[in-house]
Amino acid sequence: MRILVIGSGGREHALLTGLSGNGLNELTVAPGNAGMATLADVRGVDVADPAAIVALARDVDAELVVIGPEVPLVAGAADALEEAGIAVFGPSKAAAQLEGSKAFAKEVMAAAGVRTAQARQVTDVADLEAALDEFGPTYVVKDDGLAGGKGVVVTGERREAKAHAEAVLETGPVLFESFLQGPEVSLFCLVDGETVVPLLPAQDHKRARDNDEGPNTGGMGAYAPLPWLPADGTERIVREIAEPVAREMVRRGTPYHGLLYVGAAWGAEGPAVVEFNARFGDPETQAVLALLKTPLADVLGAVASRRLRELAPLEWAPGYAATVVLAAGGYPEAPRTGGAITGEALDDPSKVLHAGTTKRDGAYVSEGGRVLNAVGRGATLEEAVAEAYRVIEGIELEGSFYRTDIARRAIEGEISL
């Protein structure tokens, strides 16, 4: 099958790895990065321009387009591809508002009877003090629109919460939410109208530094599945969150077809929604897809062709997978780029997935904040994490850093429900 993947990060490298089918599929990626060239033809495209994506899909005669990041989805790329008669994995512009507008997502959840945090949208700086009074002492302050995973501040400091809210208000509405107690679960759900098929549950690590310190990032590491989640945990998230939302989207006349990322906090009453994404999450995708045995092209193609209900049950490799992100110095505030990257396994996508790399004079150099992902698998979570760290310790990039505690609390039994 000829497949075009849109995106340039570690998530898209993981998607390409799964879609390669041991060389059976012809892959193109745009705009891609240097590390993806071992798997796919790397082309240029403006991901925010649906017409440009359609033109590229026609140029490579794509039989399936897989959209990785949120920007093209919210811009309407899936709609444009469908209108051109090209199969696409990714929701429509209207359905992608579950990620594009947090206020819209709250409205849908309220109509569907889905548990989530209480929220208040603020559009005027004059209303900030009242919102801070209402939602402390742990403040959750969000950009209502897209923010690349970094538009959220969770803090006990009123001054920090207010400063973030003021910054967000310079470009649009800000959302204050009540803080949800409990560990977070990332569950990817394939959604085709009212049909929902979950993947393995995972957990992301958002803070830049060990012990969940430092600023929020796009994600510094992840692992899957979750040894601390109840046996019926995935089923409950599907039954109590994903399926009601899917039904509500159908009822509204904007059925969802694609990947719905459910970010949930598991509190005393069970799961409650922290956020939705309209696509695969990064870096959880890198861990989850490392364990998928069912051909990924068959899985995504079933959604794109509206045949998900006909897909056989997904097959998974036993054990666990983990990924650790190597970040450039200064990330996330001011990442330093242009540094030489050396080490083993840089061209082995089963171990290293590129996110922000390019090539200069035949050698890899950094071109983004999150530079690459080390991936490990093992019979136990501890073995999987140890393998990921073994890989990342063999890579050199001056000034770079990574968290040393990915999955540590789960391994040490510190997460309980």
mmCIF file of C-alpha atoms in Angstrom, residues 57-215:
data_model
loop_
_atom_site.group_PDB
_atom_site.id
_atom_site.type_symbol
_atom_site.label_atom_id
_atom_site.label_comp_id
_atom_site.label_asym_id
_atom_site.label_seq_id
_atom_site.Cartn_x
_atom_site.Cartn_y
_atom_site.Cartn_z
ATOM 1 C CA ALA A 57 -1.105 12.944 -1.626
ATOM 2 C CA ARG A 58 -2.024 13.077 -5.309
ATOM 3 C CA ASP A 59 1.616 13.460 -6.327
ATOM 4 C CA VAL A 60 2.643 10.271 -4.496
ATOM 5 C CA ASP A 61 -0.621 8.514 -5.466
ATOM 6 C CA ALA A 62 -1.338 7.784 -1.791
ATOM 7 C CA GLU A 63 -3.885 5.101 -1.022
ATOM 8 C CA LEU A 64 -3.982 6.145 2.640
ATOM 9 C CA VAL A 65 -2.975 9.361 4.404
ATOM 10 C CA VAL A 66 -2.216 9.200 8.135
ATOM 11 C CA ILE A 67 -2.252 12.570 9.883
ATOM 12 C CA GLY A 68 -0.013 12.684 12.949
ATOM 13 C CA PRO A 69 -0.179 16.184 14.502
ATOM 14 C CA GLU A 70 -3.148 18.263 15.558
ATOM 15 C CA VAL A 71 -2.567 21.369 13.405
ATOM 16 C CA PRO A 72 -3.602 19.853 10.037
ATOM 17 C CA LEU A 73 -6.622 18.171 11.634
ATOM 18 C CA VAL A 74 -7.945 21.395 13.125
ATOM 19 C CA ALA A 75 -7.204 23.116 9.796
ATOM 20 C CA GLY A 76 -9.457 20.629 7.968
ATOM 21 C CA ALA A 77 -6.930 18.423 6.175
ATOM 22 C CA ALA A 78 -9.032 15.275 6.654
ATOM 23 C CA ASP A 79 -12.068 16.993 5.101
ATOM 24 C CA ALA A 80 -10.023 18.140 2.098
ATOM 25 C CA LEU A 81 -8.583 14.653 1.525
ATOM 26 C CA GLU A 82 -12.009 13.008 1.749
ATOM 27 C CA GLU A 83 -13.431 15.526 -0.704
ATOM 28 C CA ALA A 84 -10.592 14.569 -3.059
ATOM 29 C CA GLY A 85 -11.498 10.886 -2.735
ATOM 30 C CA ILE A 86 -8.368 9.947 -0.753
ATOM 31 C CA ALA A 87 -8.677 7.676 2.286
ATOM 32 C CA VAL A 88 -7.505 9.417 5.447
ATOM 33 C CA PHE A 89 -6.928 8.413 9.042
ATOM 34 C CA GLY A 90 -7.909 11.417 11.125
ATOM 35 C CA PRO A 91 -11.116 13.175 12.194
ATOM 36 C CA SER A 92 -12.871 15.993 10.392
ATOM 37 C CA LYS A 93 -12.253 19.630 11.285
ATOM 38 C CA ALA A 94 -15.536 19.714 13.209
ATOM 39 C CA ALA A 95 -14.756 16.541 15.163
ATOM 40 C CA ALA A 96 -11.168 17.649 15.850
ATOM 41 C CA GLN A 97 -12.585 20.514 17.906
ATOM 42 C CA LEU A 98 -12.540 18.018 20.780
ATOM 43 C CA GLU A 99 -8.875 19.004 20.901
ATOM 44 C CA GLY A 100 -9.014 22.354 19.153
ATOM 45 C CA SER A 101 -11.356 23.898 21.719
ATOM 46 C CA LYS A 102 -11.368 22.787 25.338
ATOM 47 C CA ALA A 103 -14.615 24.692 25.866
ATOM 48 C CA PHE A 104 -16.232 22.641 23.079
ATOM 49 C CA ALA A 105 -14.922 19.424 24.623
ATOM 50 C CA LYS A 106 -16.473 20.407 27.953
ATOM 51 C CA GLU A 107 -19.793 21.034 26.211
ATOM 52 C CA VAL A 108 -19.704 17.604 24.574
ATOM 53 C CA MET A 109 -18.813 15.878 27.833
ATOM 54 C CA ALA A 110 -21.628 17.609 29.665
ATOM 55 C CA ALA A 111 -24.111 16.457 27.026
ATOM 56 C CA ALA A 112 -22.687 12.922 27.114
ATOM 57 C CA GLY A 113 -22.683 12.670 30.909
ATOM 58 C CA VAL A 114 -18.915 12.187 31.116
ATOM 59 C CA ARG A 115 -17.046 13.020 34.307
ATOM 60 C CA THR A 116 -14.488 15.820 34.035
ATOM 61 C CA ALA A 117 -13.163 18.793 35.972
ATOM 62 C CA GLN A 118 -15.326 21.814 36.638
ATOM 63 C CA ALA A 119 -14.252 24.661 34.379
ATOM 64 C CA ARG A 120 -14.699 28.352 33.684
ATOM 65 C CA GLN A 121 -13.681 30.205 30.534
ATOM 66 C CA VAL A 122 -12.259 33.704 31.030
ATOM 67 C CA THR A 123 -11.912 36.221 28.197
ATOM 68 C CA ASP A 124 -11.192 39.424 30.134
ATOM 69 C CA VAL A 125 -8.198 40.100 32.374
ATOM 70 C CA ALA A 126 -10.544 41.884 34.772
ATOM 71 C CA ASP A 127 -12.123 38.517 35.652
ATOM 72 C CA LEU A 128 -8.881 36.731 36.552
ATOM 73 C CA GLU A 129 -8.856 37.429 40.276
ATOM 74 C CA ALA A 130 -12.370 36.007 40.717
ATOM 75 C CA ALA A 131 -11.411 32.880 38.761
ATOM 76 C CA LEU A 132 -8.281 32.439 40.881
ATOM 77 C CA ASP A 133 -10.384 32.738 44.031
ATOM 78 C CA GLU A 134 -12.747 30.069 42.725
ATOM 79 C CA PHE A 135 -10.250 27.482 41.482
ATOM 80 C CA GLY A 136 -7.362 27.445 43.995
ATOM 81 C CA PRO A 137 -5.342 26.362 45.854
ATOM 82 C CA THR A 138 -4.038 23.999 43.138
ATOM 83 C CA TYR A 139 -4.524 25.996 39.984
ATOM 84 C CA VAL A 140 -5.066 24.398 36.568
ATOM 85 C CA VAL A 141 -4.804 27.054 33.852
ATOM 86 C CA LYS A 142 -5.167 26.087 30.182
ATOM 87 C CA ASP A 143 -4.974 27.682 26.782
ATOM 88 C CA ASP A 144 -8.402 27.024 25.250
ATOM 89 C CA GLY A 145 -6.859 26.279 21.862
ATOM 90 C CA LEU A 146 -3.886 24.296 20.585
ATOM 91 C CA ALA A 147 -0.637 24.675 22.498
ATOM 92 C CA GLY A 148 1.521 21.721 21.491
ATOM 93 C CA GLY A 149 1.106 20.020 24.861
ATOM 94 C CA LYS A 150 2.620 22.985 26.709
ATOM 95 C CA GLY A 151 -0.371 25.274 27.206
ATOM 96 C CA VAL A 152 -1.211 24.001 30.690
ATOM 97 C CA VAL A 153 0.123 25.196 34.025
ATOM 98 C CA VAL A 154 -0.652 23.218 37.168
ATOM 99 C CA THR A 155 0.677 25.033 40.205
ATOM 100 C CA GLY A 156 0.078 25.901 43.824
ATOM 101 C CA GLU A 157 1.456 29.396 43.225
ATOM 102 C CA ARG A 158 -1.232 31.975 42.561
ATOM 103 C CA ARG A 159 1.267 34.381 40.972
ATOM 104 C CA GLU A 160 2.422 31.741 38.465
ATOM 105 C CA ALA A 161 -1.171 30.822 37.598
ATOM 106 C CA LYS A 162 -2.095 34.451 37.034
ATOM 107 C CA ALA A 163 0.965 35.111 34.885
ATOM 108 C CA HIS A 164 0.153 32.151 32.629
ATOM 109 C CA ALA A 165 -3.485 33.232 32.365
ATOM 110 C CA GLU A 166 -2.446 36.748 31.364
ATOM 111 C CA ALA A 167 -0.112 35.362 28.715
ATOM 112 C CA VAL A 168 -2.841 33.141 27.253
ATOM 113 C CA LEU A 169 -5.329 36.027 27.187
ATOM 114 C CA GLU A 170 -3.052 37.923 24.810
ATOM 115 C CA THR A 171 -4.121 35.529 22.033
ATOM 116 C CA GLY A 172 -7.455 34.045 23.148
ATOM 117 C CA PRO A 173 -9.592 32.659 25.975
ATOM 118 C CA VAL A 174 -8.117 30.985 29.034
ATOM 119 C CA LEU A 175 -9.704 28.075 30.897
ATOM 120 C CA PHE A 176 -9.569 27.553 34.663
ATOM 121 C CA GLU A 177 -10.300 24.040 35.908
ATOM 122 C CA SER A 178 -10.662 22.268 39.206
ATOM 123 C CA PHE A 179 -7.739 19.955 39.970
ATOM 124 C CA LEU A 180 -8.455 16.256 39.442
ATOM 125 C CA GLN A 181 -6.908 13.902 41.983
ATOM 126 C CA GLY A 182 -5.317 10.583 41.041
ATOM 127 C CA PRO A 183 -2.712 9.200 38.625
ATOM 128 C CA GLU A 184 -3.168 9.948 34.946
ATOM 129 C CA VAL A 185 -3.906 7.397 32.229
ATOM 130 C CA SER A 186 -3.450 7.924 28.496
ATOM 131 C CA LEU A 187 -5.756 5.687 26.489
ATOM 132 C CA PHE A 188 -5.742 5.751 22.695
ATOM 133 C CA CYS A 189 -9.111 4.756 21.254
ATOM 134 C CA LEU A 190 -9.759 3.975 17.618
ATOM 135 C CA VAL A 191 -13.151 5.514 16.881
ATOM 136 C CA ASP A 192 -15.297 4.878 13.813
ATOM 137 C CA GLY A 193 -18.680 6.481 14.421
ATOM 138 C CA GLU A 194 -20.015 4.630 17.470
ATOM 139 C CA THR A 195 -17.451 1.803 17.262
ATOM 140 C CA VAL A 196 -14.604 2.156 19.773
ATOM 141 C CA VAL A 197 -11.516 -0.088 19.983
ATOM 142 C CA PRO A 198 -8.944 0.751 22.689
ATOM 143 C CA LEU A 199 -5.196 0.319 22.444
ATOM 144 C CA LEU A 200 -3.004 -0.347 25.493
ATOM 145 C CA PRO A 201 -3.142 2.169 28.358
ATOM 146 C CA ALA A 202 -0.005 4.238 28.895
ATOM 147 C CA GLN A 203 1.320 6.968 31.156
ATOM 148 C CA ASP A 204 3.190 10.096 30.065
ATOM 149 C CA HIS A 205 5.657 12.180 32.103
ATOM 150 C CA LYS A 206 5.033 15.849 31.293
ATOM 151 C CA ARG A 207 7.409 17.711 33.591
ATOM 152 C CA ALA A 208 10.915 18.425 32.308
ATOM 153 C CA ARG A 209 12.838 17.137 35.324
ATOM 154 C CA ASP A 210 12.946 14.173 37.699
ATOM 155 C CA ASN A 211 10.344 13.904 40.456
ATOM 156 C CA ASP A 212 7.857 15.814 38.262
ATOM 157 C CA GLU A 213 9.708 19.072 38.684
ATOM 158 C CA GLY A 214 10.275 21.836 36.153
ATOM 159 C CA PRO A 215 7.972 23.232 33.466
#
